[in-house]
Structure formats: C-alpha cells, structure tokens
PDB file of C-alpha atoms in Angstrom:
ATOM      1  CA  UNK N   1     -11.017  -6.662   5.563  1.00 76.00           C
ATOM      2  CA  UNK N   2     -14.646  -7.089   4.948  1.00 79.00           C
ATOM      3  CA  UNK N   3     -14.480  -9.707   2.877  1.00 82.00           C
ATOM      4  CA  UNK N   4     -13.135 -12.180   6.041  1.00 83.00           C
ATOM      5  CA  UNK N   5     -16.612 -12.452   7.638  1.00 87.00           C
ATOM      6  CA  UNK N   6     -17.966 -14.145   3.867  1.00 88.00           C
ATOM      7  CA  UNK N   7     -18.258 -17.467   3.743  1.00 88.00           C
ATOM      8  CA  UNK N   8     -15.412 -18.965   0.980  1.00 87.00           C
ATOM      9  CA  UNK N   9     -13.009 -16.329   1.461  1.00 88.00           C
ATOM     10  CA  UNK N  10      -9.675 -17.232   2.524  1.00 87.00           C
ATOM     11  CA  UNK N  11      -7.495 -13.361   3.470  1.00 82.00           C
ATOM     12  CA  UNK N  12      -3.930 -13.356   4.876  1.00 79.00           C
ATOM     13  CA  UNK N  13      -3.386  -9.906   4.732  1.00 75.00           C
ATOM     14  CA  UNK N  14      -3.274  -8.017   8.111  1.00 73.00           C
ATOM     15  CA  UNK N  15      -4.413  -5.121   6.550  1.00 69.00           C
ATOM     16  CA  UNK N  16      -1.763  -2.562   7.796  1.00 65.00           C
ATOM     17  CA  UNK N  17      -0.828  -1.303   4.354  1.00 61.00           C
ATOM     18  CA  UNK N  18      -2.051   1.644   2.722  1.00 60.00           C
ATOM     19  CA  UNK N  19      -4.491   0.861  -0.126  1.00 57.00           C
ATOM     20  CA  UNK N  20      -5.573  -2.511  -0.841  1.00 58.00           C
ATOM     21  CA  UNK N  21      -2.864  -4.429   0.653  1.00 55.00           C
ATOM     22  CA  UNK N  22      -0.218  -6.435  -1.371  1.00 54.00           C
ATOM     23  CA  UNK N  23      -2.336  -9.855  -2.180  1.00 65.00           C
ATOM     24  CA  UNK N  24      -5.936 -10.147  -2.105  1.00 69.00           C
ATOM     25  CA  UNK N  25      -7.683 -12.840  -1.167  1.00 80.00           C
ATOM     26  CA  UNK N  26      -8.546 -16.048  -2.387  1.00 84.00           C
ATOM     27  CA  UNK N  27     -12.598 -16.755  -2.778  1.00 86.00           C
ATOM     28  CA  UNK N  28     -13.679 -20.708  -3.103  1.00 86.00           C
ATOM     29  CA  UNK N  29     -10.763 -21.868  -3.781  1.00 83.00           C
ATOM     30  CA  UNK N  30      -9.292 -19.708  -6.556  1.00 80.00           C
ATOM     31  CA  UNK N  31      -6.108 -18.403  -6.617  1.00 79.00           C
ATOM     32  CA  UNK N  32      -4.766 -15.079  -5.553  1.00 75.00           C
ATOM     33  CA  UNK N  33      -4.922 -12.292  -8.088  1.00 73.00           C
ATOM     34  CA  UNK N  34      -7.823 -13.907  -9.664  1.00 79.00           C
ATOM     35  CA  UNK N  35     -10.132 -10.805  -7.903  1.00 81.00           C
ATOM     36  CA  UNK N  36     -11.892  -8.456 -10.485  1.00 83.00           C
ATOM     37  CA  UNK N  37     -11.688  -4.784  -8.117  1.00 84.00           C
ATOM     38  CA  UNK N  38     -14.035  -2.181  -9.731  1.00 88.00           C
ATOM     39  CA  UNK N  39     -15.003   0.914  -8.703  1.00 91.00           C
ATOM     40  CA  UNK N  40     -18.157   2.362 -10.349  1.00 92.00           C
ATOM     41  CA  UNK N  41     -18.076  -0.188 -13.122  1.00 88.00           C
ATOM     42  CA  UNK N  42     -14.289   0.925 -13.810  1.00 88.00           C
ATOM     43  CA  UNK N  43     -11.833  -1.576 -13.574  1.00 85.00           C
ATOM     44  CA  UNK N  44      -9.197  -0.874 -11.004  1.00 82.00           C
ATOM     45  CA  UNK N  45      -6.179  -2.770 -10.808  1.00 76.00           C
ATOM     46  CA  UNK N  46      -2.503  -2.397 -11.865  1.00 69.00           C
ATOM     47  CA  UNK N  47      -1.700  -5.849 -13.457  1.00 64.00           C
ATOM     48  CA  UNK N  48       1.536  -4.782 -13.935  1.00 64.00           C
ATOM     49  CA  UNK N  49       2.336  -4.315 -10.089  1.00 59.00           C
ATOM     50  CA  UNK N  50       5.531  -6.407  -8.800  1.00 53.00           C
ATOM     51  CA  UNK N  51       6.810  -9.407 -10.387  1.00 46.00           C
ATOM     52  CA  UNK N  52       4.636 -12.210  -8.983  1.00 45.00           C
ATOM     53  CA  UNK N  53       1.058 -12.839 -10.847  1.00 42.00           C
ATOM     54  CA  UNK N  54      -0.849 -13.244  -7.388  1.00 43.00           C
ATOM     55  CA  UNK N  55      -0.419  -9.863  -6.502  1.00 45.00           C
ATOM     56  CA  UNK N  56      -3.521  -7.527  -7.991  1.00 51.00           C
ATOM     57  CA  UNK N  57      -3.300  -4.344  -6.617  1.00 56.00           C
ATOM     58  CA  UNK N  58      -6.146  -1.942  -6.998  1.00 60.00           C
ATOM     59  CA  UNK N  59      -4.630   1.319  -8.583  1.00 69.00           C
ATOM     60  CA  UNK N  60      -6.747   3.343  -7.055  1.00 78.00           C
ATOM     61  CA  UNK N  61      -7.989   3.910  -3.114  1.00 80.00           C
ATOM     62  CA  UNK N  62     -10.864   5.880  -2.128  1.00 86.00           C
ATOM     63  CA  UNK N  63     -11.208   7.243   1.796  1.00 87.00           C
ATOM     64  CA  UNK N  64     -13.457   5.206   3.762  1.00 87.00           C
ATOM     65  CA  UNK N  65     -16.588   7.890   4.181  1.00 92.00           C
ATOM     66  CA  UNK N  66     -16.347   7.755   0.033  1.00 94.00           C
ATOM     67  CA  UNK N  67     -17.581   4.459  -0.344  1.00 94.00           C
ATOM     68  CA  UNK N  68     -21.162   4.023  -0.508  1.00 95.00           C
ATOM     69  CA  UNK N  69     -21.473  -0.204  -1.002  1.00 94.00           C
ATOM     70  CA  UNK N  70     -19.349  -3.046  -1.410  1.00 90.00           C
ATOM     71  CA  UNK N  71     -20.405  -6.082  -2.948  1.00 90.00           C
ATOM     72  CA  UNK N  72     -18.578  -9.797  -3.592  1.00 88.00           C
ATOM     73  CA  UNK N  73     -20.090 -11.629  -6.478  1.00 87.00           C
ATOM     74  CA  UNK N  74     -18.445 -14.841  -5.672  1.00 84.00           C
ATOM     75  CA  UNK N  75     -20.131 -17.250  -8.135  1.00 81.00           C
ATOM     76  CA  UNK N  76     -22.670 -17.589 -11.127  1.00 82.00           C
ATOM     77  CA  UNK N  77     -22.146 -14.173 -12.521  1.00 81.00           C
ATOM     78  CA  UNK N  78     -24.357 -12.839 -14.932  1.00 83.00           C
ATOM     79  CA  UNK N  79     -23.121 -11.986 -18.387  1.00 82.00           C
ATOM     80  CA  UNK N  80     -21.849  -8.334 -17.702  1.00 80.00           C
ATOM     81  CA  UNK N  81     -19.050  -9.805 -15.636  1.00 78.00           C
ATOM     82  CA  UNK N  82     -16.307 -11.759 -16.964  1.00 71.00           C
ATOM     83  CA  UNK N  83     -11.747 -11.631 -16.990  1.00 73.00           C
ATOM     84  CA  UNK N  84     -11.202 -12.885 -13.799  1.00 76.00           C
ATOM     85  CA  UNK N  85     -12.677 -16.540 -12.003  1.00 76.00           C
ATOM     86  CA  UNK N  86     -11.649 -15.681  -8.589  1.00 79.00           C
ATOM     87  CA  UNK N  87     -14.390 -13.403  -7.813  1.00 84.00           C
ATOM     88  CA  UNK N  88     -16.095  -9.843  -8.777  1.00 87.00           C
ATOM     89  CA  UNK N  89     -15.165  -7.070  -5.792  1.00 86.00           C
ATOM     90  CA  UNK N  90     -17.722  -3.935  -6.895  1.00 89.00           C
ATOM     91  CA  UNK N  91     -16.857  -0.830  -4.856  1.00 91.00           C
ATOM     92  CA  UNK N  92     -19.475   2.018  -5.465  1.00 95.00           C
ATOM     93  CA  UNK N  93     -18.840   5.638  -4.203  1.00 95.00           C
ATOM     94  CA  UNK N  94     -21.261   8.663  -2.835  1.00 95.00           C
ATOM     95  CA  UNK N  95     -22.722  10.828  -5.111  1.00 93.00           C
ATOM     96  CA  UNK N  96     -24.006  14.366  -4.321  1.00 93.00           C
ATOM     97  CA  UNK N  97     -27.676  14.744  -3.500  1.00 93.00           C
ATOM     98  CA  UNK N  98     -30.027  17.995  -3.429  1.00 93.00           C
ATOM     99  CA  UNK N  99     -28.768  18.699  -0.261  1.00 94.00           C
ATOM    100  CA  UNK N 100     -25.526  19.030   1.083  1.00 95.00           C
ATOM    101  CA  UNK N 101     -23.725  17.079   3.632  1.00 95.00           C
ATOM    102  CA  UNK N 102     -19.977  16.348   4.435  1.00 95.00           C
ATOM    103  CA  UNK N 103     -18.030  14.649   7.177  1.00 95.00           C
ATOM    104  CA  UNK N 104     -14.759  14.904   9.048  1.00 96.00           C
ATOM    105  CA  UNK N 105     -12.268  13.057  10.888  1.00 95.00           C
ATOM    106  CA  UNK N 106      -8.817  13.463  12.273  1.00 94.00           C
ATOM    107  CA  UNK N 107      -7.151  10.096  13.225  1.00 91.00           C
ATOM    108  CA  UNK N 108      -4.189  11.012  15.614  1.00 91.00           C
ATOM    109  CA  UNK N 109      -2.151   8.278  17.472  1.00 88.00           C
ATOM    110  CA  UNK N 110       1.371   8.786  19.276  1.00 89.00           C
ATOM    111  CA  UNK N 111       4.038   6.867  21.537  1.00 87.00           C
ATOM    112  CA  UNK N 112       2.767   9.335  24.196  1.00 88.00           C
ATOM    113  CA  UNK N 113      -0.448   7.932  24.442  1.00 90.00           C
ATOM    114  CA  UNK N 114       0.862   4.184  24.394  1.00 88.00           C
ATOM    115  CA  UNK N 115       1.762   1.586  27.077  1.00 89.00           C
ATOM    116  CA  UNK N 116       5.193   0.321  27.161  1.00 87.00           C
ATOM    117  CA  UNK N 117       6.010  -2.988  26.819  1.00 86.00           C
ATOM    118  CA  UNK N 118       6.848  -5.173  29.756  1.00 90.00           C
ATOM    119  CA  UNK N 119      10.254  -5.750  29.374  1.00 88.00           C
ATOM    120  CA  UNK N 120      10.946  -2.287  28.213  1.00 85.00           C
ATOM    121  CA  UNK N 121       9.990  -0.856  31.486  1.00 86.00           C
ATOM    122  CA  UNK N 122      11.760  -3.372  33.175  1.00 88.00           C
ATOM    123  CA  UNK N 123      14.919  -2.493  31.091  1.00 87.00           C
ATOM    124  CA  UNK N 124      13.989   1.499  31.429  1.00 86.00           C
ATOM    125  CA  UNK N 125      13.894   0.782  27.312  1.00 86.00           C
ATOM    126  CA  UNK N 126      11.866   4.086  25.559  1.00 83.00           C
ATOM    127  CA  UNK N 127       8.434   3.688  24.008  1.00 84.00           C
ATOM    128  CA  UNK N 128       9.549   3.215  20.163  1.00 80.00           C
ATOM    129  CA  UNK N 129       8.633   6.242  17.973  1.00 81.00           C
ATOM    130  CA  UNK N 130       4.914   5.642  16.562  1.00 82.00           C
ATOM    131  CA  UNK N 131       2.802   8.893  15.459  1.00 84.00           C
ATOM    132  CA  UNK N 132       0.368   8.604  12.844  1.00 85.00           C
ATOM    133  CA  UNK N 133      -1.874  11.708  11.745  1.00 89.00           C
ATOM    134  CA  UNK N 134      -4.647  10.614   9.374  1.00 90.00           C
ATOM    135  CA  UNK N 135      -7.331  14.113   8.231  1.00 93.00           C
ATOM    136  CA  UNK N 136      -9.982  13.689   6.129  1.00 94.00           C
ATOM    137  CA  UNK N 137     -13.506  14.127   5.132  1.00 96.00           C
ATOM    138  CA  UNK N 138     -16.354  14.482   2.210  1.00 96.00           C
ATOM    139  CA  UNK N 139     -18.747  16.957   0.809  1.00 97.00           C
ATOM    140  CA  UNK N 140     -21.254  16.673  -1.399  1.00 96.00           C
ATOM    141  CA  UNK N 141     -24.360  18.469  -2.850  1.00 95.00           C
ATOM    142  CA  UNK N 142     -25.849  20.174  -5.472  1.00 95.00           C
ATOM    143  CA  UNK N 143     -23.668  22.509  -8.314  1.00 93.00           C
ATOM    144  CA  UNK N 144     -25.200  25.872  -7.979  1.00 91.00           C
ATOM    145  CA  UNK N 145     -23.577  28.899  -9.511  1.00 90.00           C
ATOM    146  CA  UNK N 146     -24.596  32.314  -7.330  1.00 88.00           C
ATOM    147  CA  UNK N 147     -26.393  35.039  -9.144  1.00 89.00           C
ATOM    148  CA  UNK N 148     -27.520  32.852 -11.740  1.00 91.00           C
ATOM    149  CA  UNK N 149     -30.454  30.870 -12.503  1.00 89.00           C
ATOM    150  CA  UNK N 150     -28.436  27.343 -13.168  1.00 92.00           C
ATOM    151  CA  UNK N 151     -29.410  24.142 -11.418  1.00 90.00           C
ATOM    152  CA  UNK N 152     -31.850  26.667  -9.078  1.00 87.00           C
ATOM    153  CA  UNK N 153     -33.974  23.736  -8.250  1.00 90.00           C
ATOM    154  CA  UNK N 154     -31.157  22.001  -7.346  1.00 91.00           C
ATOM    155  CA  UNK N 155     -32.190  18.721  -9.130  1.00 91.00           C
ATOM    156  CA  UNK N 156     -29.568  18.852 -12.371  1.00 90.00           C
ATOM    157  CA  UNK N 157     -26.284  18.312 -11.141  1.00 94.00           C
ATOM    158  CA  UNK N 158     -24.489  17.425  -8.673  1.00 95.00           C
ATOM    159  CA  UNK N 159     -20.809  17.251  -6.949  1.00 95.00           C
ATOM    160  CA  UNK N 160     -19.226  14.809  -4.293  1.00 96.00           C
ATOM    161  CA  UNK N 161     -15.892  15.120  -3.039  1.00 96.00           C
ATOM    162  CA  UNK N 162     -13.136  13.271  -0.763  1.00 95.00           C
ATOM    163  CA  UNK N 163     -10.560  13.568   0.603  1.00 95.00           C
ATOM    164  CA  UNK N 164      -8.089  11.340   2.829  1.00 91.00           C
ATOM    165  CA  UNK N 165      -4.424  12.181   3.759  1.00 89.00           C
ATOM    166  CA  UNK N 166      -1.974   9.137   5.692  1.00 83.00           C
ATOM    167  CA  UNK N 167       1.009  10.477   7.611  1.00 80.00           C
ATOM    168  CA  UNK N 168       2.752   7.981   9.393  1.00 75.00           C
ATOM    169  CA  UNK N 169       6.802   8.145  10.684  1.00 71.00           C
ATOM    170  CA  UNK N 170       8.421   5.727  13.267  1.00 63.00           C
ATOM    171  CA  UNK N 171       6.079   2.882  12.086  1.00 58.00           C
ATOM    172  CA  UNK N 172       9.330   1.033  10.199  1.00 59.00           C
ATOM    173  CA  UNK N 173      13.433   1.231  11.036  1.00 60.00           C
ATOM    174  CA  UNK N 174      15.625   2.762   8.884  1.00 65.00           C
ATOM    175  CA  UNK N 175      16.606   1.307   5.425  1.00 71.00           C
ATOM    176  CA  UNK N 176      20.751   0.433   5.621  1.00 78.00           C
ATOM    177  CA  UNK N 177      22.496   0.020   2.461  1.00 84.00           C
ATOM    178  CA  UNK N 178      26.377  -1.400   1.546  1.00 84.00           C
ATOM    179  CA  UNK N 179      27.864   0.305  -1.120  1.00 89.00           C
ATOM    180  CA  UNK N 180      30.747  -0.812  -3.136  1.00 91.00           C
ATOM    181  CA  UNK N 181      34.433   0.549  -2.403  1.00 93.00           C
ATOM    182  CA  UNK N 182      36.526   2.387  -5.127  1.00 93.00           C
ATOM    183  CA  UNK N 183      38.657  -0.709  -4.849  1.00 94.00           C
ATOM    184  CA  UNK N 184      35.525  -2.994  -4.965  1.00 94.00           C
ATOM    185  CA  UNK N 185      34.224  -1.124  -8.282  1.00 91.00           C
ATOM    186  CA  UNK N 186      37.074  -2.459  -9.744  1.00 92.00           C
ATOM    187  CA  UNK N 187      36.416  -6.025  -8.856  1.00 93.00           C
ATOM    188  CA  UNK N 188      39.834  -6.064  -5.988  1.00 96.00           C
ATOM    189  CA  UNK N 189      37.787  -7.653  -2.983  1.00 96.00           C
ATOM    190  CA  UNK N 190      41.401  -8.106  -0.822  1.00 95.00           C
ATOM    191  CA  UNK N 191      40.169  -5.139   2.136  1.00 95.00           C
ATOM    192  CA  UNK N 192      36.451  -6.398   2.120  1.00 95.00           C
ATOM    193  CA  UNK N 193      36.199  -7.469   5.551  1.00 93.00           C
ATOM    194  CA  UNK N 194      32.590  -8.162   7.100  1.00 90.00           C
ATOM    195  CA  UNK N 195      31.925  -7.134  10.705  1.00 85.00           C
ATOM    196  CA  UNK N 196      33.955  -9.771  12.381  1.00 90.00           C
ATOM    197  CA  UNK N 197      36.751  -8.509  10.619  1.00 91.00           C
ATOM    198  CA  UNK N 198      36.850 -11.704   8.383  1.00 94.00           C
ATOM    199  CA  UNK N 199      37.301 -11.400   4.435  1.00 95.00           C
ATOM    200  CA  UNK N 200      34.793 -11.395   2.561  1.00 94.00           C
ATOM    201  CA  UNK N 201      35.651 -14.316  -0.046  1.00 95.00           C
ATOM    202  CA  UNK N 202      34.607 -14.093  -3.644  1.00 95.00           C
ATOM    203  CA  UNK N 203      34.133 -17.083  -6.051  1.00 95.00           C
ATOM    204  CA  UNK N 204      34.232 -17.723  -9.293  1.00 95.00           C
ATOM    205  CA  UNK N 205      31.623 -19.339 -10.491  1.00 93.00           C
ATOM    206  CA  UNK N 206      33.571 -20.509 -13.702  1.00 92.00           C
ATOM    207  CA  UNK N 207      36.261 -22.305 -11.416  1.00 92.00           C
ATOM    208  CA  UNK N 208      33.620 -24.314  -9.661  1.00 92.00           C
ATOM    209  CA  UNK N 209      33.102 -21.999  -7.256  1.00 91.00           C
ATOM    210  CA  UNK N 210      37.059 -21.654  -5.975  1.00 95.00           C
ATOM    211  CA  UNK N 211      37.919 -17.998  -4.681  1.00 95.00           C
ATOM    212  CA  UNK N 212      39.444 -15.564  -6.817  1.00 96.00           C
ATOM    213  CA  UNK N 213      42.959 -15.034  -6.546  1.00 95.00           C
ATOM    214  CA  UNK N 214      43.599 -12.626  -4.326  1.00 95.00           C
ATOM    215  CA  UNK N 215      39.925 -11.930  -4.072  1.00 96.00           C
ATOM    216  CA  UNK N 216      40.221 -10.239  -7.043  1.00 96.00           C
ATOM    217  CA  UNK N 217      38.085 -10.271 -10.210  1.00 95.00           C
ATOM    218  CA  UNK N 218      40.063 -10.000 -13.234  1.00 94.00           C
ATOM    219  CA  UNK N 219      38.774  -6.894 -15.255  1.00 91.00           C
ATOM    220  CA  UNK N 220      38.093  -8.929 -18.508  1.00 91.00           C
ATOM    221  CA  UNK N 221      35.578 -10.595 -16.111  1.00 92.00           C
ATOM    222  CA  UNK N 222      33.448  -7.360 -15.715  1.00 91.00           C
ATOM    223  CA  UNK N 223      30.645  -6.935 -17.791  1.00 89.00           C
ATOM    224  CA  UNK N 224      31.101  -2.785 -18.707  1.00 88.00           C
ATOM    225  CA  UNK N 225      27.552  -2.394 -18.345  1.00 89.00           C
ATOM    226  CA  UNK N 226      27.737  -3.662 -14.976  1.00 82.00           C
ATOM    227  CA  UNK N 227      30.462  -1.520 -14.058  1.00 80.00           C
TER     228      UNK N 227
END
C-alpha cells in the first residue's frame, strides 16, 4: 500500500488480503510480477504461486511493528541488484538493541460496533456477521544468560522477536459445492435436473456437440482415471 503514493507505480490491489496481496504492482511501466521482494537481502517470493506469471507472491509476511524500512529502487540499480526489471522492493526488519523494548496491539472489530446499511434497516435486514481479532506485538534486546558473565555488557548479541496472529470469520459466505450422483458417476445424466426442474443436457463433443442419448455417457467413453 505504500508504494501508491510513488511516483510510476501503478497498484490495483485493495489490499484486504493477508500477506502481500495476490498481484503486485506494476512500476514505470513494467509488467506485474516483474517486482524483486526481499527481506534482509533474502529473496522472498514463491514463483511457483498460482498458474498465471503476474502473480509474485512474497512467501513470507512479517507484522507491521517488525519492519524497520522499506525502500523501492525503481530504476538504475547498482550492480548488487539484478533478476527482475520491474523494480527492487527491500523490506528490512528490527533488530535488538542494548536495551529492551517491545510493543503491543490488539485489533478487535465486530458487527456490534457497526452501522447498518440503509436498506437493511429499512428491511429490518441483520448487520452481516463481521468480527475480526488481530494480537500482536515485538520484543527485542540484548541475550543475557542470568548468573553468568555472558554478553554482561550487553553489547555482543542480541534478539528481536514478532509476533502477529489474523482471526477473521463472517468476512466471506460459505463455499457450496455439487457433487456427482451414484447414477452421475456412471456417466447416466437422465435425473440431473437443475433448479428449475429442467434436465440438465449433456453433449458429446464427438457428435458435434448433439446430446447424449438418453443423457447418458456410454461407459467406453469414461476415461478410468477420471472415474
């Protein structure tokens, strides 16, 4: 989302998604997926990710209070940076320091604390289900083991940790799924009937597209693997 207010950056993500989002953003005219994402010099993106190669989804998310600085080389990179055209997205995280320090949040939204909708009220329609719980926070410092003399001056070693936990429900419906009919997992399609009540016709591609008859498919015309 930071990336919108540079200058060159094209982003049509809204940003709603956990992580990095599905497709990142286009810089000067290159073309999506063409974003090196690194995180303390570590590349960190799943190329394999989906099927489509504009989608370059960092493998890796770190909390908010983790990050330390974000930086967009967007053009005449130096000689340590190469792979990608589209752009060189350098996230660096915290490190622990002499002293120690930490933060906490809790994120905490539900329907209770929404408005309605307009029409909803008017219709005496429910607030929709939305509750979304979101704890976190860091710590970091120096690595001191009690009763002994290591790190003592504190200035050796060092830890920083994170952590960030999304709970969401009610944000999306629920996922509805057909499945096939004994009768249908034998390829006889005569009962299928759609909501209307109409049959569901089956062609054969090998016929020109012509139904079946009697909405069947023949059983030599199953693949076995399929079935």
């Amino acid at each position: 989302g930071l990336l919108k207010s540079l200058p060159g950056v094209q982003d049509i993500n809204n940003h709603e998604l956990r992580g990095w989002g599905a497709d990142s953003p286009t810089i000067n005219g290159g073309q999506m997926g063409q974003i090196v994402i690194t995180i303390d010099g570590i590349v960190n993106q799943d190329s394999g990710y989906g099927n489509s190669p504009a989608i370059n989804v960092g493998a890796t998310a770190p909390g908010m209070d983790a990050i330390a600085e974000v930086k967009l080389l967007v053009s005449n990179y130096t000689a340590e940076y190469g792979a990608r055209n589209g752009g060189q997205l350098n996230v660096t995280i915290k490190n622990g320091t002499n002293r120690f320090h930490g933060t906490a949040f809790y994120d905490w939204r539900h329907e209770e604390l929404n408005a309605n909708e307009f029409f909803n009220n008017k219709l005496t329609v429910a607030k929709p289900r939305y509750r979304y719980q979101n704890p976190g926070g860091t710590i970091g410092g120096p690595l001191i083991i009690p009763g002994t003399r290591f790190n003592r001056d504190r200035n050796k070693l060092f830890f920083f940790f994170s952590y960030d936990h999304l709970n969401n429900s009610g944000i999306a419906g629920p996922n509805r799924y057909t499945m096939p009919t004994g009768l249908e997992r034998t390829g006889d399609f005569s009962q299928s009937l759609n909501q209307n009540g109409t049959l569901i016709v089956v062609h054969d591609p090998n016929a020109g597209g012509a139904p079946f008859p009697g909405n069947k498919i023949p059983t030599n015309r199953i693949n076995p693997i399929g079935l």
